[in-house]
Amino acid sequence: MEQSRDLQIQKKKVPHLVILPIPFQGHVNPMLQLANLLHSKGFSITVIHTNFNFPNPSDFPNLRFELIPDGLSDDNKKWTEDPISAVHVLNDSCQESFHDCLSRLISDGPLGPVTCIITDEIFYCTKDVADQLKLPRILLGTSSASLVATMTSFKLLQQNGLLSISDGEPNTLIPEIPPLRVKDIPDIGTADPEIFERLGAETHNAMRSALGYIMNTFDGLESTELAKIRQDIHPMPLFEVGPLYKFSPGSSNSILTQDYSCMAWLDKQAPETVIYISFGSSGSFDKKDMVEIAWGLANSDQPFLWVLRSGSIRGHDSIELPKGFEEKMQERGRIVNWAPQQEVLAHPSVGGFWTHNGWNSTLESICEGVPMLCSPYLWDQNLNARFVSHVWKVGIQLENGFNRSEIELAIRRLMVEIEGKKIRERARDLKENAMHCIEKGGSSCESLETLVDLIMSL
Ligand code: UDP
């Protein structure tokens, strides 16, 4: 059946998809994974990408790239300080160049007429462009179904005055949307709440004429939330095709260069003993936090692999480790600027992931069966961490920022104590669920075939 459909695609003129990612690591990754996956289903793909964070095309031999200007100022390019403003600037400045590039591709592009465009849901300017050029449009959401479902419920309750929380105390539980607390509601990461409201409104509006909504998650993890989205939120077809990276393992979409030298070091460690630490592409902290993290790791007596990105210590261009730390860690610890994270998490010696709970990292950890220590700080990370610790129960949250003795204790709880063993068992079960979903006949695999059928029908 699948084979005959692939043959059908080859016989028909090859459908041509145009893909537009938001140029931040956590958004580029799932979008390029999806692009590669759709290419493997027989589609031709053009990726229109901003010059900001432009990936190396030679890493993606199956995709054709077109470059458009990003319009970001030097300040916006430090997007991690105010990501929402950077998203608005990208939308405001890319609309025209996206329109021009797409018009060129439609009239005399080398891959033939454009069948459909697939864009990040927060690239909301693409709605007007697609409408003007009469092109069908499908959206990719890069966050969890839990975020979409929970935030929609929260907004509705808020609008109808049905929320029982009256104070802003961060640890207060919100009884209407368990197990969330006030502080788990996505933080805006910006000084100006209005621009956050605008993002919500523009994204919502851009959903209106979209043909479908693709999500990087799987039914074996978020079936309740997916059902809720289907029933209450998005009247359009929903395709849960995650975990996307598992459909094309080994292909790196990394914008930063990954340091593979840590893999040989991991080979020398005992099974499930290493804690891997990374706070994603945007995480940054004060020097005093870095010092607490370093000593917490050193004192935990556990082997560790720590991603310490240059630029991740606020106000410091270079990284200066605390005095005495390197002598103490010796061969027990390894620090890299950027790791091949998916391979690291899949390595048998890795037994824990201390993460900021960006959705990609959370999903990758779940799919490799690695228990998490959660230190969220922004946007959807708090909600993801809460689901990790209280719904899926595959991790514990470090609640009070960075303190060396709390870090040491938390690492031991996760890596060596009975509590950690139970968490590990649940993590293994979830990993199995993920693998079933991407097998032939599994929910993500079926969802992908339905998506292919939809595009083929255009
Ligand atoms: N990543 C990586 N090497 C690292 C750290 C992260 O390749 O050293 C990848 C990771 O596998 C994930 C992405 O970067 O796919 C980070 O995305 P996420 O949504 O977790 O966080 P963000 O960077 O968007 O905050």
Short mmCIF file of C-alpha atoms and ligand atoms in Angstrom, two decimals:
data_model
loop_
_atom_site.label_atom_id
_atom_site.label_comp_id
_atom_site.label_asym_id
_atom_site.label_seq_id
_atom_site.Cartn_x
_atom_site.Cartn_y
_atom_site.Cartn_z
CA MET A 1 0.00 0.00 0.00
CA GLU A 2 2.73 2.37 1.14
CA GLN A 3 4.95 1.25 -1.75
CA SER A 4 2.23 1.75 -4.33
CA ARG A 5 1.58 5.27 -2.99
CA ASP A 6 5.29 6.08 -3.29
CA LEU A 7 5.16 4.82 -6.89
CA GLN A 8 2.11 6.98 -7.54
CA ILE A 9 4.07 10.00 -6.32
CA GLN A 10 6.92 9.17 -8.67
CA LYS A 11 4.57 8.77 -11.66
CA LYS A 12 2.72 12.02 -11.01
CA LYS A 13 4.71 15.19 -11.36
CA VAL A 14 6.73 15.34 -8.15
CA PRO A 15 4.88 17.65 -5.73
CA HIS A 16 7.02 20.54 -4.60
CA LEU A 17 6.84 21.79 -1.01
CA VAL A 18 8.22 25.10 0.21
CA ILE A 19 9.30 25.14 3.83
CA LEU A 20 9.90 28.22 5.98
CA PRO A 21 11.42 27.70 9.46
CA ILE A 22 11.79 30.32 12.20
CA PRO A 23 15.61 30.57 12.37
CA PHE A 24 16.13 29.53 16.00
CA GLN A 25 17.74 26.16 16.78
CA GLY A 26 14.72 24.68 18.58
CA HIS A 27 12.48 25.61 15.60
CA VAL A 28 14.92 24.80 12.77
CA ASN A 29 15.51 21.26 14.10
CA PRO A 30 11.97 19.86 13.83
CA MET A 31 11.30 21.75 10.59
CA LEU A 32 14.34 20.35 8.80
CA GLN A 33 13.64 16.89 10.23
CA LEU A 34 10.14 17.18 8.74
CA ALA A 35 11.59 18.41 5.43
CA ASN A 36 13.93 15.41 5.21
CA LEU A 37 11.11 13.07 6.13
CA LEU A 38 8.81 14.46 3.43
CA HIS A 39 11.64 14.24 0.92
CA SER A 40 11.95 10.55 1.77
CA LYS A 41 8.25 10.26 0.88
CA GLY A 42 8.97 11.48 -2.65
CA PHE A 43 8.41 15.23 -2.43
CA SER A 44 10.79 17.90 -3.76
CA ILE A 45 11.61 20.45 -1.11
CA THR A 46 12.77 24.05 -1.18
CA VAL A 47 13.66 25.58 2.18
CA ILE A 48 13.39 29.36 2.26
CA HIS A 49 15.67 30.48 5.09
CA THR A 50 16.79 33.80 6.52
CA ASN A 51 20.46 34.70 6.35
CA PHE A 52 20.37 34.71 10.17
CA ASN A 53 21.40 31.22 11.34
CA PHE A 54 21.51 29.98 7.73
CA PRO A 55 22.30 26.23 7.90
CA ASN A 56 25.11 24.73 5.84
CA PRO A 57 23.29 23.42 2.70
CA SER A 58 25.91 20.70 2.23
CA ASP A 59 24.55 19.08 5.43
CA PHE A 60 21.19 18.70 3.66
CA PRO A 61 21.84 17.17 0.24
CA ASN A 62 18.14 16.41 -0.30
CA LEU A 63 16.91 19.95 0.22
CA ARG A 64 17.23 23.05 -1.97
CA PHE A 65 17.84 26.31 -0.11
CA GLU A 66 16.81 29.88 -0.93
CA LEU A 67 18.11 32.78 1.13
CA ILE A 68 16.06 35.78 2.23
CA PRO A 69 17.21 38.75 4.36
CA ASP A 70 16.11 38.63 8.02
CA GLY A 71 15.81 42.32 8.90
CA LEU A 72 17.16 41.68 12.42
CA SER A 73 19.20 44.42 14.12
CA ASP A 74 22.34 43.51 16.09
CA ASP A 75 20.20 43.72 19.23
CA ASN A 76 17.56 41.37 17.79
CA LYS A 77 20.33 38.94 16.85
CA LYS A 78 20.93 38.51 20.54
CA TRP A 79 17.43 37.05 20.28
CA THR A 80 17.70 35.02 23.45
CA GLU A 81 17.37 38.25 25.44
CA ASP A 82 13.99 39.04 23.89
CA PRO A 83 12.84 36.19 21.63
CA ILE A 84 9.29 37.46 21.13
CA SER A 85 10.46 40.83 19.76
CA ALA A 86 12.81 39.00 17.39
CA VAL A 87 9.87 36.91 16.14
CA HIS A 88 7.84 40.05 15.38
CA VAL A 89 10.77 41.66 13.57
CA LEU A 90 11.21 38.51 11.48
CA ASN A 91 7.53 38.53 10.57
CA ASP A 92 7.47 42.24 9.78
CA SER A 93 10.60 42.20 7.67
CA CYS A 94 10.35 38.82 5.92
CA GLN A 95 6.85 39.13 4.53
CA GLU A 96 7.89 40.97 1.36
CA SER A 97 11.02 38.94 0.67
CA PHE A 98 9.13 35.69 1.31
CA HIS A 99 6.46 36.85 -1.15
CA ASP A 100 9.07 37.74 -3.80
CA CYS A 101 11.01 34.52 -3.36
CA LEU A 102 7.86 32.41 -3.53
CA SER A 103 6.60 34.26 -6.63
CA ARG A 104 9.91 33.54 -8.35
CA LEU A 105 9.70 29.87 -7.42
CA ILE A 106 6.12 29.67 -8.73
CA SER A 107 6.94 31.25 -12.08
CA ASP A 108 10.30 29.70 -12.96
CA GLY A 109 11.69 27.73 -10.00
CA PRO A 110 13.87 24.71 -10.92
CA LEU A 111 11.63 22.31 -8.99
CA GLY A 112 8.39 23.20 -10.82
CA PRO A 113 5.16 24.68 -9.48
CA VAL A 114 4.70 24.94 -5.73
CA THR A 115 2.13 22.48 -4.35
CA CYS A 116 1.97 23.69 -0.77
CA ILE A 117 3.91 25.67 1.82
CA ILE A 118 4.73 24.45 5.32
CA THR A 119 5.69 27.14 7.83
CA ASP A 120 6.38 27.46 11.52
CA GLU A 121 3.12 28.46 13.21
CA ILE A 122 4.73 31.61 14.61
CA PHE A 123 5.76 32.77 11.11
CA TYR A 124 2.29 34.33 10.97
CA CYS A 125 3.11 36.73 8.10
CA THR A 126 2.99 33.74 5.75
CA LYS A 127 -0.82 33.66 5.89
CA ASP A 128 -1.19 36.85 3.84
CA VAL A 129 1.51 35.75 1.39
CA ALA A 130 -0.10 32.33 0.87
CA ASP A 131 -3.56 33.89 0.50
CA GLN A 132 -2.30 36.41 -2.08
CA LEU A 133 -0.54 33.71 -4.10
CA LYS A 134 -3.43 31.26 -3.61
CA LEU A 135 -1.21 28.58 -2.15
CA PRO A 136 -2.34 26.01 0.41
CA ARG A 137 -0.54 26.30 3.75
CA ILE A 138 0.14 23.79 6.52
CA LEU A 139 1.56 24.78 9.92
CA LEU A 140 4.15 23.11 12.10
CA GLY A 141 3.81 23.68 15.84
CA THR A 142 7.12 23.09 17.61
CA SER A 143 5.84 22.84 21.17
CA SER A 144 4.04 20.11 23.10
CA ALA A 145 0.36 19.26 22.79
CA SER A 146 0.19 19.80 26.55
CA LEU A 147 1.15 23.44 26.04
CA VAL A 148 -1.44 24.05 23.32
CA ALA A 149 -4.24 22.25 25.19
CA THR A 150 -3.48 23.66 28.64
CA MET A 151 -2.94 27.24 27.54
CA THR A 152 -6.16 27.25 25.55
CA SER A 153 -8.08 26.03 28.62
CA PHE A 154 -6.31 28.61 30.78
CA LYS A 155 -7.17 31.49 28.42
CA LEU A 156 -10.82 30.43 28.22
CA LEU A 157 -11.13 30.13 31.99
CA GLN A 158 -9.46 33.51 32.38
CA GLN A 159 -11.71 35.23 29.84
CA ASN A 160 -14.81 33.81 31.53
CA GLY A 161 -13.66 34.80 35.01
CA LEU A 162 -13.58 31.15 36.09
CA LEU A 163 -10.10 30.96 37.52
CA SER A 164 -10.04 30.59 41.28
CA ILE A 165 -6.48 31.91 41.77
CA SER A 166 -6.49 35.40 43.14
CA ASP A 167 -2.89 35.97 44.06
CA GLY A 168 0.20 35.84 41.92
CA GLU A 169 2.14 33.68 44.37
CA PRO A 170 4.28 31.52 42.04
CA ASN A 171 3.76 28.21 43.89
CA THR A 172 -0.03 28.42 44.14
CA LEU A 173 -1.69 25.47 42.38
CA ILE A 174 -4.27 26.36 39.75
CA PRO A 175 -7.02 23.84 40.60
CA GLU A 176 -8.74 24.21 37.22
CA ILE A 177 -5.67 23.04 35.27
CA PRO A 178 -3.83 20.53 37.45
CA PRO A 179 -0.97 19.98 38.03
CA LEU A 180 0.08 23.49 37.02
CA ARG A 181 1.07 26.24 39.42
CA VAL A 182 1.04 29.95 38.72
CA LYS A 183 4.74 29.84 37.86
CA ASP A 184 4.23 27.08 35.29
CA ILE A 185 2.14 29.34 33.08
CA PRO A 186 4.46 30.29 30.23
CA ASP A 187 6.60 33.22 31.10
CA ILE A 188 6.73 35.79 28.37
CA GLY A 189 10.49 36.35 28.45
CA THR A 190 9.95 39.96 27.49
CA ALA A 191 9.59 43.21 29.34
CA ASP A 192 6.52 44.10 27.33
CA PRO A 193 3.41 41.90 27.78
CA GLU A 194 1.68 43.56 24.81
CA ILE A 195 4.05 42.06 22.29
CA PHE A 196 3.32 38.64 23.78
CA GLU A 197 -0.42 39.23 23.42
CA ARG A 198 0.20 40.26 19.82
CA LEU A 199 2.05 37.01 19.14
CA GLY A 200 -0.90 35.00 20.48
CA ALA A 201 -3.41 37.00 18.42
CA GLU A 202 -1.39 36.92 15.18
CA THR A 203 -0.66 33.20 15.50
CA HIS A 204 -4.31 32.47 16.20
CA ASN A 205 -5.37 34.51 13.18
CA ALA A 206 -2.81 32.78 10.95
CA MET A 207 -4.36 29.42 11.84
CA ARG A 208 -7.62 30.38 10.22
CA SER A 209 -7.05 29.40 6.61
CA ALA A 210 -4.39 26.73 7.24
CA LEU A 211 -5.10 23.27 5.83
CA GLY A 212 -3.60 21.36 8.72
CA TYR A 213 -1.50 21.49 11.86
CA ILE A 214 1.54 19.23 12.31
CA MET A 215 2.85 18.50 15.80
CA ASN A 216 6.15 17.01 16.89
CA THR A 217 4.72 14.68 19.51
CA PHE A 218 3.20 11.19 19.70
CA ASP A 219 -0.03 9.65 20.84
CA GLY A 220 1.67 7.33 23.35
CA LEU A 221 2.74 10.42 25.31
CA GLU A 222 0.06 13.08 24.88
CA SER A 223 -3.10 11.24 23.79
CA THR A 224 -5.37 13.19 26.17
CA GLU A 225 -4.05 16.56 25.07
CA LEU A 226 -4.15 15.62 21.38
CA ALA A 227 -7.77 14.52 21.77
CA LYS A 228 -8.56 17.83 23.44
CA ILE A 229 -6.92 19.81 20.65
CA ARG A 230 -8.84 17.79 18.06
CA GLN A 231 -12.13 18.26 19.83
CA ASP A 232 -12.00 21.81 21.13
CA ILE A 233 -9.25 23.81 19.57
CA HIS A 234 -8.25 23.27 15.98
CA PRO A 235 -11.04 22.60 13.54
CA MET A 236 -8.39 21.62 10.96
CA PRO A 237 -6.74 18.21 10.54
CA LEU A 238 -4.07 17.52 13.14
CA PHE A 239 -1.02 15.39 12.34
CA GLU A 240 1.06 14.14 15.27
CA VAL A 241 4.16 12.82 13.53
CA GLY A 242 6.68 12.86 16.35
CA PRO A 243 9.26 12.22 17.46
CA LEU A 244 10.44 13.61 14.11
CA TYR A 245 14.14 13.07 14.80
CA LYS A 246 13.54 9.35 15.20
CA PHE A 247 12.35 9.10 11.59
CA SER A 248 15.73 10.31 10.33
CA PRO A 249 18.26 9.31 13.00
CA GLY A 250 21.83 10.45 12.66
CA SER A 251 21.01 13.45 10.46
CA SER A 252 22.22 16.56 12.21
CA ASN A 253 20.32 19.83 11.84
CA SER A 254 22.56 21.67 14.21
CA ILE A 255 23.40 25.29 13.45
CA LEU A 256 26.32 25.18 15.92
CA THR A 257 29.18 22.75 15.35
CA GLN A 258 28.73 19.64 17.45
CA ASP A 259 31.79 18.34 19.28
CA TYR A 260 31.88 14.58 18.69
CA SER A 261 35.01 14.09 20.77
CA CYS A 262 32.81 13.54 23.83
CA MET A 263 31.50 10.28 22.35
CA ALA A 264 34.86 8.53 22.87
CA TRP A 265 34.86 9.79 26.47
CA LEU A 266 31.31 8.43 26.95
CA ASP A 267 32.48 5.05 25.63
CA LYS A 268 34.83 4.80 28.62
CA GLN A 269 32.12 5.38 31.26
CA ALA A 270 30.06 2.70 33.01
CA PRO A 271 26.43 2.18 31.85
CA GLU A 272 23.86 4.76 33.01
CA THR A 273 26.30 6.64 35.23
CA VAL A 274 26.80 9.90 33.32
CA ILE A 275 24.64 12.96 33.85
CA TYR A 276 24.43 15.09 30.70
CA ILE A 277 23.82 18.81 31.22
CA SER A 278 22.56 21.26 28.59
CA PHE A 279 20.29 24.27 28.83
CA GLY A 280 19.66 24.53 25.09
CA SER A 281 20.55 27.12 22.49
CA SER A 282 19.18 30.09 24.41
CA GLY A 283 19.94 29.31 28.06
CA SER A 284 22.21 31.77 29.83
CA PHE A 285 22.94 32.36 33.49
CA ASP A 286 24.84 34.58 35.87
CA LYS A 287 28.42 33.71 36.74
CA LYS A 288 27.41 32.89 40.32
CA ASP A 289 24.95 30.27 39.01
CA MET A 290 27.69 28.75 36.85
CA VAL A 291 29.89 28.47 39.94
CA GLU A 292 27.09 26.72 41.90
CA ILE A 293 26.43 24.33 38.98
CA ALA A 294 30.15 23.52 38.70
CA TRP A 295 30.53 22.73 42.40
CA GLY A 296 27.22 20.85 42.54
CA LEU A 297 28.48 18.63 39.71
CA ALA A 298 31.93 18.20 41.22
CA ASN A 299 30.53 17.32 44.66
CA SER A 300 27.95 14.86 43.30
CA ASP A 301 30.75 12.37 42.52
CA GLN A 302 28.87 11.38 39.35
CA PRO A 303 30.56 11.47 35.91
CA PHE A 304 29.15 14.36 33.86
CA LEU A 305 29.15 15.81 30.35
CA TRP A 306 28.36 19.54 30.47
CA VAL A 307 27.46 21.72 27.49
CA LEU A 308 28.77 25.17 28.37
CA ARG A 309 28.10 27.29 25.29
CA SER A 310 30.31 30.30 24.75
CA GLY A 311 28.19 33.34 25.52
CA SER A 312 26.05 31.46 28.03
CA ILE A 313 27.44 33.36 31.05
CA ARG A 314 25.74 36.76 31.10
CA GLY A 315 28.15 39.65 30.71
CA HIS A 316 31.14 37.40 29.94
CA ASP A 317 32.46 36.58 26.47
CA SER A 318 34.67 33.76 27.67
CA ILE A 319 34.10 31.04 30.24
CA GLU A 320 36.27 31.00 33.32
CA LEU A 321 35.69 27.95 35.50
CA PRO A 322 35.96 28.31 39.29
CA LYS A 323 39.44 27.83 40.77
CA GLY A 324 40.13 24.23 41.79
CA PHE A 325 37.19 22.87 39.78
CA GLU A 326 39.20 21.33 36.94
CA GLU A 327 41.59 19.61 39.39
CA LYS A 328 38.60 18.16 41.22
CA MET A 329 36.77 16.98 38.13
CA GLN A 330 39.80 15.53 36.26
CA GLU A 331 38.68 12.62 34.03
CA ARG A 332 35.27 12.42 35.75
CA GLY A 333 33.85 15.36 33.85
CA ARG A 334 33.87 16.68 30.31
CA ILE A 335 32.87 20.13 29.09
CA VAL A 336 31.97 20.92 25.46
CA ASN A 337 30.68 24.01 23.69
CA TRP A 338 27.92 22.08 21.87
CA ALA A 339 27.26 18.34 21.82
CA PRO A 340 25.65 15.91 19.38
CA GLN A 341 22.75 15.76 21.83
CA GLN A 342 20.62 13.06 20.25
CA GLU A 343 23.60 10.69 20.05
CA VAL A 344 24.65 11.59 23.58
CA LEU A 345 21.21 10.83 25.01
CA ALA A 346 21.15 7.53 23.13
CA HIS A 347 24.55 6.50 24.52
CA PRO A 348 24.35 3.61 27.04
CA SER A 349 26.53 5.39 29.60
CA VAL A 350 24.14 8.35 29.91
CA GLY A 351 21.76 7.86 32.83
CA GLY A 352 20.35 11.35 33.39
CA PHE A 353 19.73 14.65 31.61
CA TRP A 354 19.81 17.96 33.48
CA THR A 355 17.81 20.10 31.08
CA HIS A 356 16.03 23.44 30.65
CA ASN A 357 13.10 21.46 29.18
CA GLY A 358 12.89 23.05 25.76
CA TRP A 359 10.41 20.84 23.92
CA ASN A 360 13.02 19.23 21.63
CA SER A 361 15.27 18.34 24.55
CA THR A 362 12.35 17.02 26.59
CA LEU A 363 11.13 14.87 23.70
CA GLU A 364 14.64 13.59 22.93
CA SER A 365 15.16 12.60 26.56
CA ILE A 366 11.79 10.82 26.71
CA CYS A 367 12.47 8.98 23.47
CA GLU A 368 15.86 7.76 24.67
CA GLY A 369 14.44 6.67 28.04
CA VAL A 370 16.67 9.10 29.97
CA PRO A 371 15.30 10.48 33.28
CA MET A 372 15.46 14.26 33.69
CA LEU A 373 16.52 16.81 36.24
CA CYS A 374 14.52 19.90 35.28
CA SER A 375 15.67 23.53 35.47
CA PRO A 376 13.21 25.45 33.31
CA TYR A 377 13.46 29.23 33.04
CA LEU A 378 11.36 30.58 30.20
CA TRP A 379 8.20 30.31 28.09
CA ASP A 380 6.92 26.70 27.76
CA GLN A 381 9.81 25.15 29.70
CA ASN A 382 8.09 25.44 33.11
CA LEU A 383 5.01 23.68 31.79
CA ASN A 384 7.10 20.95 30.13
CA ALA A 385 9.04 20.43 33.37
CA ARG A 386 5.80 20.15 35.34
CA PHE A 387 4.48 17.50 32.95
CA VAL A 388 7.81 15.66 33.16
CA SER A 389 7.79 15.57 36.95
CA HIS A 390 4.06 15.31 37.75
CA VAL A 391 2.26 13.77 34.76
CA TRP A 392 4.73 11.47 32.99
CA LYS A 393 6.80 11.17 36.19
CA VAL A 394 10.09 10.74 34.36
CA GLY A 395 12.04 13.43 36.17
CA ILE A 396 12.38 15.69 39.18
CA GLN A 397 12.44 19.46 39.24
CA LEU A 398 15.12 21.59 40.84
CA GLU A 399 12.87 24.27 42.28
CA ASN A 400 15.00 26.98 43.82
CA GLY A 401 17.45 28.08 41.18
CA PHE A 402 21.04 26.93 41.51
CA ASN A 403 22.49 25.99 44.89
CA ARG A 404 25.44 23.59 45.05
CA SER A 405 24.17 21.38 47.87
CA GLU A 406 20.65 21.13 46.39
CA ILE A 407 22.19 20.26 43.03
CA GLU A 408 24.37 17.56 44.58
CA LEU A 409 21.37 16.03 46.38
CA ALA A 410 19.13 16.18 43.30
CA ILE A 411 21.75 14.47 41.13
CA ARG A 412 22.07 11.65 43.66
CA ARG A 413 18.27 11.29 43.90
CA LEU A 414 18.08 10.90 40.16
CA MET A 415 21.19 8.85 39.47
CA VAL A 416 21.66 6.51 42.43
CA GLU A 417 18.68 6.39 44.77
CA ILE A 418 15.59 4.12 44.62
CA GLU A 419 13.48 7.11 43.55
CA GLY A 420 15.71 7.47 40.48
CA LYS A 421 15.42 3.76 39.66
CA LYS A 422 11.61 4.02 39.60
CA ILE A 423 11.81 7.10 37.40
CA ARG A 424 14.14 5.21 35.06
CA GLU A 425 11.64 2.35 34.73
CA ARG A 426 8.88 4.76 33.72
CA ALA A 427 11.25 6.48 31.30
CA ARG A 428 11.96 3.10 29.65
CA ASP A 429 8.22 2.49 29.23
CA LEU A 430 7.75 5.85 27.54
CA LYS A 431 10.68 5.14 25.24
CA GLU A 432 8.94 1.94 24.19
CA ASN A 433 5.71 3.84 23.52
CA ALA A 434 7.65 6.24 21.31
CA MET A 435 9.21 3.40 19.33
CA HIS A 436 5.78 1.77 18.78
CA CYS A 437 4.36 5.05 17.47
CA ILE A 438 6.93 5.34 14.71
CA GLU A 439 6.76 1.68 13.67
CA LYS A 440 4.71 0.68 10.64
CA GLY A 441 1.07 0.88 11.72
CA GLY A 442 1.99 3.06 14.74
CA SER A 443 0.07 6.30 15.33
CA SER A 444 2.79 8.70 14.14
CA CYS A 445 3.47 6.59 11.08
CA GLU A 446 -0.24 6.52 10.21
CA SER A 447 -0.55 10.24 10.83
CA LEU A 448 2.36 10.85 8.48
CA GLU A 449 0.69 8.80 5.75
CA THR A 450 -2.50 10.82 6.16
CA LEU A 451 -0.47 14.02 5.82
CA VAL A 452 1.16 12.69 2.65
CA ASP A 453 -2.29 11.82 1.27
CA LEU A 454 -3.55 15.30 2.02
CA ILE A 455 -0.65 16.95 0.19
CA MET A 456 -1.01 14.51 -2.71
CA SER A 457 -4.66 15.48 -3.07
CA LEU A 458 -3.81 19.16 -3.66
N1 UDP B 1 21.24 20.54 20.98
C1 UDP B 1 22.38 20.06 20.40
N2 UDP B 1 23.54 20.13 21.11
C2 UDP B 1 23.62 20.68 22.36
C3 UDP B 1 22.43 21.16 22.95
C4 UDP B 1 21.25 21.08 22.23
O1 UDP B 1 22.37 19.55 19.28
O2 UDP B 1 24.71 20.72 22.92
C5 UDP B 1 19.98 20.46 20.24
C6 UDP B 1 19.00 19.52 20.92
O3 UDP B 1 19.21 18.19 20.46
C7 UDP B 1 17.66 20.10 20.55
C8 UDP B 1 17.94 21.57 20.30
O4 UDP B 1 19.35 21.72 20.23
O5 UDP B 1 17.16 19.48 19.38
C9 UDP B 1 17.45 22.46 21.42
O6 UDP B 1 16.08 22.60 21.32
P1 UDP B 1 15.16 22.83 22.58
O7 UDP B 1 13.77 22.96 22.09
O8 UDP B 1 15.38 21.76 23.57
O9 UDP B 1 15.70 24.13 23.26
P2 UDP B 1 15.99 25.63 22.72
O10 UDP B 1 17.38 25.60 22.22
O11 UDP B 1 14.99 25.93 21.66
O12 UDP B 1 15.86 26.45 23.96
#
